[in-house]
JSON list of C-alpha atoms in Angstrom, two decimals:
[
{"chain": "A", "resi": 538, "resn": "UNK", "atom": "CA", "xyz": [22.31, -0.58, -0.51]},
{"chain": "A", "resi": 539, "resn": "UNK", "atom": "CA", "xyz": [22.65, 2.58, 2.06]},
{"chain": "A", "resi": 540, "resn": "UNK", "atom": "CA", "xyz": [21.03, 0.86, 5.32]},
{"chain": "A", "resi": 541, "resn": "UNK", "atom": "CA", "xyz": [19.83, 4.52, 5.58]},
{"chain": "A", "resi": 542, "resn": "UNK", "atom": "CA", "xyz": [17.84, 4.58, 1.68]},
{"chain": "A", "resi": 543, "resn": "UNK", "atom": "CA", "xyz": [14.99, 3.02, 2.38]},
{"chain": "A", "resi": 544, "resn": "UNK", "atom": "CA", "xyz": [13.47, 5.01, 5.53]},
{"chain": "A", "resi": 545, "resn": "UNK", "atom": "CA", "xyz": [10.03, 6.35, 6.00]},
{"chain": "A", "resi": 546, "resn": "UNK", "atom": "CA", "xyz": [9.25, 8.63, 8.77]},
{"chain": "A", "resi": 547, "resn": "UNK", "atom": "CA", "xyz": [5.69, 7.66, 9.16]},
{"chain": "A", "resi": 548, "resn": "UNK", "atom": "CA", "xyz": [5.57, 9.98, 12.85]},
{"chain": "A", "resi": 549, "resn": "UNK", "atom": "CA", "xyz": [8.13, 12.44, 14.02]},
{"chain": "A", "resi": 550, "resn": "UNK", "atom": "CA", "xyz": [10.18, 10.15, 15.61]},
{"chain": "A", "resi": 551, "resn": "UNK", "atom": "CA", "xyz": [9.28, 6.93, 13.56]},
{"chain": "A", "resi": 552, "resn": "UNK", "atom": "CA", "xyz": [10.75, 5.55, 11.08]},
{"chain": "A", "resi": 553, "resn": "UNK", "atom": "CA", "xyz": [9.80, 2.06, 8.94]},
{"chain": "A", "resi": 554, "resn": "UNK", "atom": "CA", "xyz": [11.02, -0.12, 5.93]},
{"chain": "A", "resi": 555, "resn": "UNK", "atom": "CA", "xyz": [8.45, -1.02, 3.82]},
{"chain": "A", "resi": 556, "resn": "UNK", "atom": "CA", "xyz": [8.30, -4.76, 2.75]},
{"chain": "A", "resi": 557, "resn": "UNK", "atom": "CA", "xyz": [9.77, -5.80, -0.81]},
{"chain": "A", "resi": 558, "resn": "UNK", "atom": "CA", "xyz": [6.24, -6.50, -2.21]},
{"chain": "A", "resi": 559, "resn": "UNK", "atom": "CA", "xyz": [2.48, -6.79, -2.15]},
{"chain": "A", "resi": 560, "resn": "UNK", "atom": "CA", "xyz": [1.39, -9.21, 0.44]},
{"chain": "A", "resi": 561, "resn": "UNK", "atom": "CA", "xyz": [0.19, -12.27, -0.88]},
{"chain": "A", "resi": 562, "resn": "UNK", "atom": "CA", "xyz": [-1.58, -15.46, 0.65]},
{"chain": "A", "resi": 563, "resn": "UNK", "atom": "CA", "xyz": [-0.54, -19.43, -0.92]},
{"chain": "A", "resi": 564, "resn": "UNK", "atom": "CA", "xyz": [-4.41, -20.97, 0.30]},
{"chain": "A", "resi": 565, "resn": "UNK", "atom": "CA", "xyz": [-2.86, -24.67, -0.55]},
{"chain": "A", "resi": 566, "resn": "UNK", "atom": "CA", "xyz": [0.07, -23.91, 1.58]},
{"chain": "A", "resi": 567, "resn": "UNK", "atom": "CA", "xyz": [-1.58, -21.84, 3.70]},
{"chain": "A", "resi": 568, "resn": "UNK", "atom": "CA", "xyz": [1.34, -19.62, 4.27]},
{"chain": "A", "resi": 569, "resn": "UNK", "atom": "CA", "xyz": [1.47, -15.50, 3.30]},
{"chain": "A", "resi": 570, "resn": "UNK", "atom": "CA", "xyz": [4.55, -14.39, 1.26]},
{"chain": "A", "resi": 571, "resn": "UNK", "atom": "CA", "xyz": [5.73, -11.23, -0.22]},
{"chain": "A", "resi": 572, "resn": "UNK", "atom": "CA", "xyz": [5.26, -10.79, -4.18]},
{"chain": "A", "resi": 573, "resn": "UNK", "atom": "CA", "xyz": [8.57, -10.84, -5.71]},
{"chain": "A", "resi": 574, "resn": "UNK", "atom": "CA", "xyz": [8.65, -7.72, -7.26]},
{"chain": "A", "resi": 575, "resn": "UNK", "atom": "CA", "xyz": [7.38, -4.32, -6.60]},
{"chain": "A", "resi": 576, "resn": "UNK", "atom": "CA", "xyz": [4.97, -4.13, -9.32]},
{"chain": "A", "resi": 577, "resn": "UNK", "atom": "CA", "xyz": [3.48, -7.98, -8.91]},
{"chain": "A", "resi": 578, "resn": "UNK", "atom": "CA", "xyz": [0.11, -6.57, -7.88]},
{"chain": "A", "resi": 579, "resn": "UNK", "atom": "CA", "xyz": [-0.59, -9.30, -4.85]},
{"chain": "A", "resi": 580, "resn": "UNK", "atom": "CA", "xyz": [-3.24, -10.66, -3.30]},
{"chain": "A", "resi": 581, "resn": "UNK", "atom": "CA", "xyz": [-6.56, -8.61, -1.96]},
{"chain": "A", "resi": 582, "resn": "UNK", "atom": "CA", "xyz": [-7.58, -9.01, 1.32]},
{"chain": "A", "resi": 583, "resn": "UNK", "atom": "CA", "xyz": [-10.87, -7.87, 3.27]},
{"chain": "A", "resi": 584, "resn": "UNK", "atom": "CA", "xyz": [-10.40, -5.91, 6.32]},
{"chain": "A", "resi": 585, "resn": "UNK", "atom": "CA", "xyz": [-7.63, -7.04, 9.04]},
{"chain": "A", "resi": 586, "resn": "UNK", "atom": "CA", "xyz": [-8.11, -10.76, 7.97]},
{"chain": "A", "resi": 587, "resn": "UNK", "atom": "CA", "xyz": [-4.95, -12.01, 8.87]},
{"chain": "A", "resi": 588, "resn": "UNK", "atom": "CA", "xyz": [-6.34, -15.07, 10.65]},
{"chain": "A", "resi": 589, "resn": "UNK", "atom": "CA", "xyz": [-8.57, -15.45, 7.63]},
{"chain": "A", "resi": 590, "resn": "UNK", "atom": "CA", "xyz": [-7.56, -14.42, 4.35]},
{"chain": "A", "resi": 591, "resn": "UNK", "atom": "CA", "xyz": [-9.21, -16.39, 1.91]},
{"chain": "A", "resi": 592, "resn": "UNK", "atom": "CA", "xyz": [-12.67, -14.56, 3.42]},
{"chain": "A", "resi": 593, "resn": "UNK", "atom": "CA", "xyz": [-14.71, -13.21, 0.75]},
{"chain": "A", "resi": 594, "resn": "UNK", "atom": "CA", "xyz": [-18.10, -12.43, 2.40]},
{"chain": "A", "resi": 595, "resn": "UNK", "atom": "CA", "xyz": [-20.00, -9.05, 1.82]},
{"chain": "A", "resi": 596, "resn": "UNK", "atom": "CA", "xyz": [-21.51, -8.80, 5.47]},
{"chain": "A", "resi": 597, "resn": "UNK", "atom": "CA", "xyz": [-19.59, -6.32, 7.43]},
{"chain": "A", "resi": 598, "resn": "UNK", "atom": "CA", "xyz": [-20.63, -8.54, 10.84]},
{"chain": "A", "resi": 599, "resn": "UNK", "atom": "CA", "xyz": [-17.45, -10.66, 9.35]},
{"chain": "A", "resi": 600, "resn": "UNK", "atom": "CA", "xyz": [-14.99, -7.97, 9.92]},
{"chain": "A", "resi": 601, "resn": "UNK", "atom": "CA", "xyz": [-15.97, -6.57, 13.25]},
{"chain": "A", "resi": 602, "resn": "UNK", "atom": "CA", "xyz": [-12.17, -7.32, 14.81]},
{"chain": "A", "resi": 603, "resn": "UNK", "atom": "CA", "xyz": [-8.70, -5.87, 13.20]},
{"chain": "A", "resi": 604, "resn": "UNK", "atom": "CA", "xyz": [-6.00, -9.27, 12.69]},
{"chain": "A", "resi": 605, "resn": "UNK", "atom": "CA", "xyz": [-3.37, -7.82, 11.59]},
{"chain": "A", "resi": 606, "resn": "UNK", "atom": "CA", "xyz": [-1.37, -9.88, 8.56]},
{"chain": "A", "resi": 607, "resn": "UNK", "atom": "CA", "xyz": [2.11, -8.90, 9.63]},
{"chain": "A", "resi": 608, "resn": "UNK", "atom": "CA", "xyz": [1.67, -10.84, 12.97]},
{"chain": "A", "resi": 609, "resn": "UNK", "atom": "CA", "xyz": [1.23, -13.78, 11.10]},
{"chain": "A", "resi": 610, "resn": "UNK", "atom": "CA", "xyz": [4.50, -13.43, 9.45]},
{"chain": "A", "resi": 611, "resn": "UNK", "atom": "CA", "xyz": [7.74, -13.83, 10.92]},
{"chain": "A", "resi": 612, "resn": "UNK", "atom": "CA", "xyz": [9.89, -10.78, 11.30]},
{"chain": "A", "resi": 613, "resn": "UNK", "atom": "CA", "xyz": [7.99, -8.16, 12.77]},
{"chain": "A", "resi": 614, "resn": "UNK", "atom": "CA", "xyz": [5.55, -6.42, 10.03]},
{"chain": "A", "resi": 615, "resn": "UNK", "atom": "CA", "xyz": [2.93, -4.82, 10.59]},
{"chain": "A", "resi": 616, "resn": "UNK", "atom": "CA", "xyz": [0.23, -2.92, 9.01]},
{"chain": "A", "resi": 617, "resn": "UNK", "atom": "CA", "xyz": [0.42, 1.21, 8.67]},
{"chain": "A", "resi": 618, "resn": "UNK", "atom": "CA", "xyz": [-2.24, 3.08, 10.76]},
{"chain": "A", "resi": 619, "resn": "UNK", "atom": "CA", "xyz": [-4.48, 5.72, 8.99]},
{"chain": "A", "resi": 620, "resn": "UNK", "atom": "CA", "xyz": [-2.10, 8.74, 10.84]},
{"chain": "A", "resi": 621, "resn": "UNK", "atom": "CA", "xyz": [0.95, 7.07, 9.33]},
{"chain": "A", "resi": 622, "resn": "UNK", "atom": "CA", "xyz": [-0.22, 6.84, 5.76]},
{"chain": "A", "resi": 623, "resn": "UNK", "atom": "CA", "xyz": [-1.08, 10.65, 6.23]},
{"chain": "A", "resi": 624, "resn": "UNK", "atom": "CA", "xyz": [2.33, 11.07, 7.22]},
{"chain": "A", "resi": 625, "resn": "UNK", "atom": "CA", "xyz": [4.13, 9.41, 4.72]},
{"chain": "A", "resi": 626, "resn": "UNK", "atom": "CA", "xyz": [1.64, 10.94, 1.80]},
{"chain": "A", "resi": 627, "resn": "UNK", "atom": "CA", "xyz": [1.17, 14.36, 3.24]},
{"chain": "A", "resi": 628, "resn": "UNK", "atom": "CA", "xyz": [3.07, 15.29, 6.27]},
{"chain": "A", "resi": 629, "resn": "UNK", "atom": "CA", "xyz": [6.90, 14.42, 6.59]},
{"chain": "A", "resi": 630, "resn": "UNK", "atom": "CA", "xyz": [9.51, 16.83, 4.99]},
{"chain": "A", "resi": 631, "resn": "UNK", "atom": "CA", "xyz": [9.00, 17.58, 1.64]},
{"chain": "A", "resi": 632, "resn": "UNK", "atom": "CA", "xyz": [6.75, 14.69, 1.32]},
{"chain": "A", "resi": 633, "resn": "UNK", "atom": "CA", "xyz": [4.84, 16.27, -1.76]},
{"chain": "A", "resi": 634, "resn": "UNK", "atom": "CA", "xyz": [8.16, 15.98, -3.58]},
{"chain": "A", "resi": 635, "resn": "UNK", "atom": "CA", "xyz": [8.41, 12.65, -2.49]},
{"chain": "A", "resi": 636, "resn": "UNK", "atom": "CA", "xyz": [5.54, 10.94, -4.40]},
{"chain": "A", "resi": 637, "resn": "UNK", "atom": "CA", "xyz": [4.21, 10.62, -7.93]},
{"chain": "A", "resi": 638, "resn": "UNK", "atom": "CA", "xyz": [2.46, 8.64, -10.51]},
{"chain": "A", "resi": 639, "resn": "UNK", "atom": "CA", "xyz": [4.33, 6.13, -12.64]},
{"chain": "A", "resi": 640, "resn": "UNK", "atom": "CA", "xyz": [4.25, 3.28, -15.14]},
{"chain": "A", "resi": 641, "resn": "UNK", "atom": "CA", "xyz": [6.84, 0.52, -13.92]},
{"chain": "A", "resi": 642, "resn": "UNK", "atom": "CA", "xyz": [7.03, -2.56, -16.35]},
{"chain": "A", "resi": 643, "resn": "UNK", "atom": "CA", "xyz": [4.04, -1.59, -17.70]},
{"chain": "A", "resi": 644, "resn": "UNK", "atom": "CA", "xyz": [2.29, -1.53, -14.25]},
{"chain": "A", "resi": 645, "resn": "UNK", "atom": "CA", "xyz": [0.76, 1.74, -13.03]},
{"chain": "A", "resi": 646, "resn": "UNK", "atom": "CA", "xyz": [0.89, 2.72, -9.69]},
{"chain": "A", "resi": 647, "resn": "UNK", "atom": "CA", "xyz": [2.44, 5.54, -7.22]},
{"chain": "A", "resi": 648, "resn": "UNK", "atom": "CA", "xyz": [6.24, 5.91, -6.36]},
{"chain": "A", "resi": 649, "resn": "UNK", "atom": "CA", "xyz": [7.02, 7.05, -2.66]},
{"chain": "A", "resi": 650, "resn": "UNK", "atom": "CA", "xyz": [10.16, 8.05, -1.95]},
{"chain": "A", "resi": 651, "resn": "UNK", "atom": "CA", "xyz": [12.21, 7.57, 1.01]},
{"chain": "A", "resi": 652, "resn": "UNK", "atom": "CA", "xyz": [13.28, 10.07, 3.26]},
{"chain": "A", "resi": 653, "resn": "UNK", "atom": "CA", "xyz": [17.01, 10.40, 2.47]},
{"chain": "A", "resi": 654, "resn": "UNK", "atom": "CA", "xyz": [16.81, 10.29, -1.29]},
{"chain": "A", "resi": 655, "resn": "UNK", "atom": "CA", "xyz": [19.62, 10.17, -3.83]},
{"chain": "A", "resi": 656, "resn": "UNK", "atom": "CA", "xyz": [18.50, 8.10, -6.50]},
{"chain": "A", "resi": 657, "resn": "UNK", "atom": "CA", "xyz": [17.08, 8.37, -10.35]},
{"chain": "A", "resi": 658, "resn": "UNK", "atom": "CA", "xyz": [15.23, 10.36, -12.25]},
{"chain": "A", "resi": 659, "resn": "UNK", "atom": "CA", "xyz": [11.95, 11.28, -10.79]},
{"chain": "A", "resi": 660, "resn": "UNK", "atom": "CA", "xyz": [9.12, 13.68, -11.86]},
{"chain": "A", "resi": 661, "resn": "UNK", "atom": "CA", "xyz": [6.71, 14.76, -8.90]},
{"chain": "A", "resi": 662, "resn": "UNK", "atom": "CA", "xyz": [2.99, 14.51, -9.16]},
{"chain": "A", "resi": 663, "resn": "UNK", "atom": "CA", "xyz": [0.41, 13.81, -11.58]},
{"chain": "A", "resi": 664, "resn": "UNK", "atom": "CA", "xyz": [0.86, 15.60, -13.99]},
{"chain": "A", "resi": 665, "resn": "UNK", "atom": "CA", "xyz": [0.85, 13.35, -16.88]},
{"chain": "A", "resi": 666, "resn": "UNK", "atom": "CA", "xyz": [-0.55, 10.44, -15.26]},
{"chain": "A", "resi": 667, "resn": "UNK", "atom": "CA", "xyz": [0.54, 7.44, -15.42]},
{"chain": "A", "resi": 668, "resn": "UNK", "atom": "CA", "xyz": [3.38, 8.74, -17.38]},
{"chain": "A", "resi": 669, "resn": "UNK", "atom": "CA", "xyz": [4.60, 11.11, -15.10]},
{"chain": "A", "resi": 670, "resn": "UNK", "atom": "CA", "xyz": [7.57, 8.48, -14.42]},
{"chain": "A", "resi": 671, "resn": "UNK", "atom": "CA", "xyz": [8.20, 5.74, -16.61]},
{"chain": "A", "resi": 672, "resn": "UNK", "atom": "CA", "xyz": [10.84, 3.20, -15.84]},
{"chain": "A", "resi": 673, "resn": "UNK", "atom": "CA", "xyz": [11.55, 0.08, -17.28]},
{"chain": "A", "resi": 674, "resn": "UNK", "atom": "CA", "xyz": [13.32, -3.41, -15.44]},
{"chain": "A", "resi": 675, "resn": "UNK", "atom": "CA", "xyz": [16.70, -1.05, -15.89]},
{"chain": "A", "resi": 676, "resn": "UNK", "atom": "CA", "xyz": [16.10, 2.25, -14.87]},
{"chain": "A", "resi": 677, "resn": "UNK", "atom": "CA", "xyz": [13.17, 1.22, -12.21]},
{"chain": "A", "resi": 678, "resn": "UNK", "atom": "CA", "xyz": [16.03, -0.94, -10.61]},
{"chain": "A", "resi": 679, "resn": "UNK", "atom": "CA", "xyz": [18.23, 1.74, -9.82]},
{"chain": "A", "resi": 680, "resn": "UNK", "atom": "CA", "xyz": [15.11, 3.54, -8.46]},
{"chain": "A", "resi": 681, "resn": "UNK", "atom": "CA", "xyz": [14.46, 0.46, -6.02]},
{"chain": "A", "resi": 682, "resn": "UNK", "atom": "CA", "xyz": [18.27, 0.01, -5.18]},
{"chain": "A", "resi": 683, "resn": "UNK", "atom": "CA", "xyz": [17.99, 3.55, -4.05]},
{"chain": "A", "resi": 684, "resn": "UNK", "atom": "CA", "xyz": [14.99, 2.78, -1.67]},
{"chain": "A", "resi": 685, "resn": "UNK", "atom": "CA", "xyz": [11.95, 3.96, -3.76]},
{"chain": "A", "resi": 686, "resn": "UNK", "atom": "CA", "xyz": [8.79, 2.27, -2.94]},
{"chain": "A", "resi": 687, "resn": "UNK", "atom": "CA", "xyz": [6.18, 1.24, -5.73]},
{"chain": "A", "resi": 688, "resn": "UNK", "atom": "CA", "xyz": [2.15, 0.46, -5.05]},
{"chain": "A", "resi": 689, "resn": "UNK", "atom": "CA", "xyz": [0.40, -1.05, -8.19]},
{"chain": "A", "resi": 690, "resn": "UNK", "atom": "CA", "xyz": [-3.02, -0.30, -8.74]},
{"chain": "A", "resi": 691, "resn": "UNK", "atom": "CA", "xyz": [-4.18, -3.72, -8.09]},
{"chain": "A", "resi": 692, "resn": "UNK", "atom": "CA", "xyz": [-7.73, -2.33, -8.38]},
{"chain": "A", "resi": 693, "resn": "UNK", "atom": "CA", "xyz": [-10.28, -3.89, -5.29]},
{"chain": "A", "resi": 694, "resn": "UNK", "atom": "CA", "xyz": [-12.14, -7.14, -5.28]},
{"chain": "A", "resi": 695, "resn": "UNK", "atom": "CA", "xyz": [-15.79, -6.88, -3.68]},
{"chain": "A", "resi": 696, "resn": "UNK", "atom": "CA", "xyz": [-17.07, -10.73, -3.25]},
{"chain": "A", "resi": 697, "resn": "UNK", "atom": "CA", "xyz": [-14.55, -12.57, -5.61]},
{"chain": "A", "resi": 698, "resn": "UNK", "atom": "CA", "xyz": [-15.11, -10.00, -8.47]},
{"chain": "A", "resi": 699, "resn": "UNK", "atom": "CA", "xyz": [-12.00, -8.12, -8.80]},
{"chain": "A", "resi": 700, "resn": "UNK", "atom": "CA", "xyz": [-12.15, -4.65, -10.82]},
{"chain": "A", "resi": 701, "resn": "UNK", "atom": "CA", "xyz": [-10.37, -0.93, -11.69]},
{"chain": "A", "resi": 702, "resn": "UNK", "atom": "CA", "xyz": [-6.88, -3.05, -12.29]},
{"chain": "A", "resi": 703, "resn": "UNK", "atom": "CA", "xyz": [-4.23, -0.79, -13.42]},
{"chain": "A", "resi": 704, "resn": "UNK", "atom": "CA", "xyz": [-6.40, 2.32, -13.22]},
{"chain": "A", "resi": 705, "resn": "UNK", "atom": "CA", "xyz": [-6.71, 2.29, -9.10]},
{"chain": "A", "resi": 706, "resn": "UNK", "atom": "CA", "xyz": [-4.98, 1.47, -6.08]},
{"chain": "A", "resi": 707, "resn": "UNK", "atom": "CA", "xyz": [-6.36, 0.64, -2.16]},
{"chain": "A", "resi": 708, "resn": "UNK", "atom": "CA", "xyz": [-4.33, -0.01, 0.32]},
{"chain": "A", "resi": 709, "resn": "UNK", "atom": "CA", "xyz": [-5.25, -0.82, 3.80]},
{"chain": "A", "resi": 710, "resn": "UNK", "atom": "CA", "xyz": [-4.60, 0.87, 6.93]},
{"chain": "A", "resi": 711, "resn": "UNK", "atom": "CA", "xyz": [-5.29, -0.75, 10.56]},
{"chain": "A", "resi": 712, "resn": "UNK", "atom": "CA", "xyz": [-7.46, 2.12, 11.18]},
{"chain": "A", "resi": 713, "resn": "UNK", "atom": "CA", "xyz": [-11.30, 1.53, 11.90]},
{"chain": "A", "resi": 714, "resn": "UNK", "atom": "CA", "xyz": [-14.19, 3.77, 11.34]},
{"chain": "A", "resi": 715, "resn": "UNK", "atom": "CA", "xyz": [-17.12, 3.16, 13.25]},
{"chain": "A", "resi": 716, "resn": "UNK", "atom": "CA", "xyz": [-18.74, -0.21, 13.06]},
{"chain": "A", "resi": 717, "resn": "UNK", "atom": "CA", "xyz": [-18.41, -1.44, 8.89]},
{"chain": "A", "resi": 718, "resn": "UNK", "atom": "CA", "xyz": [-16.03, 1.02, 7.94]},
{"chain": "A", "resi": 719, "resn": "UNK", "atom": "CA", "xyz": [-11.83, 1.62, 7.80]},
{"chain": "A", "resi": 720, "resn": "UNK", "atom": "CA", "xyz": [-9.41, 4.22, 6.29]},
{"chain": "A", "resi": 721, "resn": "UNK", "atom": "CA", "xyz": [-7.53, 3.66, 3.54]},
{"chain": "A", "resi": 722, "resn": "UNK", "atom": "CA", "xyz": [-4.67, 5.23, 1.16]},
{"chain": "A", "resi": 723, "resn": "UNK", "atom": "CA", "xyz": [-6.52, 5.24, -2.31]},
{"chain": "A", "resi": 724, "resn": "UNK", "atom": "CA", "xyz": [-4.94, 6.76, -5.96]},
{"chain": "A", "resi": 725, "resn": "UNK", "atom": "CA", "xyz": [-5.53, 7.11, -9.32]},
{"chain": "A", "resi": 726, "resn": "UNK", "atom": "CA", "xyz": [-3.25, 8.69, -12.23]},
{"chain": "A", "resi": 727, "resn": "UNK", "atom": "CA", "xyz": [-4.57, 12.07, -11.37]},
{"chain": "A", "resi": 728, "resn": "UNK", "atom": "CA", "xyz": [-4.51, 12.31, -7.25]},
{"chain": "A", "resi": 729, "resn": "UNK", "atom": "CA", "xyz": [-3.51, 10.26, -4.01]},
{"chain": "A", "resi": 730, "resn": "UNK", "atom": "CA", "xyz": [-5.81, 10.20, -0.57]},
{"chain": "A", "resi": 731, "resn": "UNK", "atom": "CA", "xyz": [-5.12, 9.38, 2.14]},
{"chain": "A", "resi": 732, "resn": "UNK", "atom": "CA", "xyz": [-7.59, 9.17, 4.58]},
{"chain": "A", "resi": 733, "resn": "UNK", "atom": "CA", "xyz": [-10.77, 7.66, 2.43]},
{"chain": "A", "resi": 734, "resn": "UNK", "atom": "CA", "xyz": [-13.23, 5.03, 4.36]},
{"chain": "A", "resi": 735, "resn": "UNK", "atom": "CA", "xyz": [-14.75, 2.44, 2.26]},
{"chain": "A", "resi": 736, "resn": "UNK", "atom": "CA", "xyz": [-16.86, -1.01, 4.25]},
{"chain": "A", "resi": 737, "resn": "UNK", "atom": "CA", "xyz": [-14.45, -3.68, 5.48]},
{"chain": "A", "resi": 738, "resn": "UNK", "atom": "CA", "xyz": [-15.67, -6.27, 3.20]},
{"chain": "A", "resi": 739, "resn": "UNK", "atom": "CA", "xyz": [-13.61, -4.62, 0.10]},
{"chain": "A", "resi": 740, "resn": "UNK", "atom": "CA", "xyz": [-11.11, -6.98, -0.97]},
{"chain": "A", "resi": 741, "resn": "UNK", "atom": "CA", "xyz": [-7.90, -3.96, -0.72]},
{"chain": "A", "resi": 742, "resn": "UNK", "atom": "CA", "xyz": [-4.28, -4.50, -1.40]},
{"chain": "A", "resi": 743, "resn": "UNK", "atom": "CA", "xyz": [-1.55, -4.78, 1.91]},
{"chain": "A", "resi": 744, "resn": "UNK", "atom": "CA", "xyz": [1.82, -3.06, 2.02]},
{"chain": "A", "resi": 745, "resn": "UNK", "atom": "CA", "xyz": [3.15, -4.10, 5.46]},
{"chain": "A", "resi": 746, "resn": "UNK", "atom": "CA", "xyz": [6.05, -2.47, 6.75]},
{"chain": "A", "resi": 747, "resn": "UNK", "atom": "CA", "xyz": [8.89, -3.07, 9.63]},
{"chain": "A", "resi": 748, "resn": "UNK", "atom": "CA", "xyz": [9.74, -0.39, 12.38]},
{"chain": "A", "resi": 749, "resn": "UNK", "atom": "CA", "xyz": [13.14, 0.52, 12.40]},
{"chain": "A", "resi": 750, "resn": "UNK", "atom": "CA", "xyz": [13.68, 2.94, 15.49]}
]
């Protein structure tokens, strides 16, 4: 693969790789890993729990301190700041052509596009939902080779009830707001946002990602 494929400006003069998979946590091991493929929905995590992710409490006074997951792994990740998911979503070059709704292996989710893109077929938007892009092992392989990005809708998890599976997707940024609160990138299969709060005590998926300049 292109060293250059799978680039995200996520500032003006930053660029990261985002990591293979949803971030996932082995509590017998006690060890984090990366799903092994893109559309493996992974693990959901309260607030900047790195030191402890099996925490499932619904008082916010649990999450008053950002851990972040990626320092608990080896090789530099790190999670993406409110500004940078803006970035990435809304303000980099032609970043509006550079996302859309899709059905991978029968997983929805969103499809980000790298910066430098040369890749498959791709429909922009949301305009059918889900089925705005539909790829299966084949075609969403050449999509991947070509550095495209895919974020199930793992739905959220508040106590150890997990809900909206394959109908929305949370991701967490590092960013706090006030006391209880952080931002977050949240979709659907009709719109993306984001810059959405919701209390630290949501169980949210975790795309980590490397710097690379």
């Amino acid at each position: 693969m292109d060293l250059n494929s799978g680039l995200f400006s996520v500032s003006p003069n930053k660029q990261v790789r985002f990591a293979p998979g949803n971030l996932e946590y082995d509590s017998i091991n006690k060890v984090y890993f990366f799903a092994s493929r893109q559309y493996d929905y992974g693990g959901l995590f309260g607030w900047g729990t790195g030191g402890n992710p099996t925490l499932t409490s619904e008082d916010w006074h649990d999450y008053t301190a950002f851990d972040d997951w990626g320092s608990h792994i080896d090789g530099g990740w790190r999670t993406l700041s409110w500004e940078e998911w803006h970035y990435v979503i809304w303000d980099r070059p032609n970043a509006t052509a550079k996302r859309g709704a899709a059905t991978v292996c029968g997983v929805q989710g969103l499809v980000l596009l790298p910066d430098s893109w040369n890749g498959g077929t791709f429909h922009v938007g949301f305009k059918n939902g889900w089925n705005t892009n539909v790829y299966d092992a084949s075609s969403w392989s050449h999509m991947e080779a070509a550095g495209a990005v895919f974020l199930p809708a793992a739905g959220d998890r508040r106590g150890t009830e997990r809900d909206y599976v394959g109908a929305c997707g949370y991701y967490w940024s590092s960013t706090p707001n006030g006391d209880n609160y952080a931002y977050f990138l949240d979709f659907f299969d009709g719109y993306c946002f984001p810059q959405k709060d919701g209390f630290r005590f949501y169980g949210f998926s975790v795309r980590l990602v490397q710097d690379q300049n």
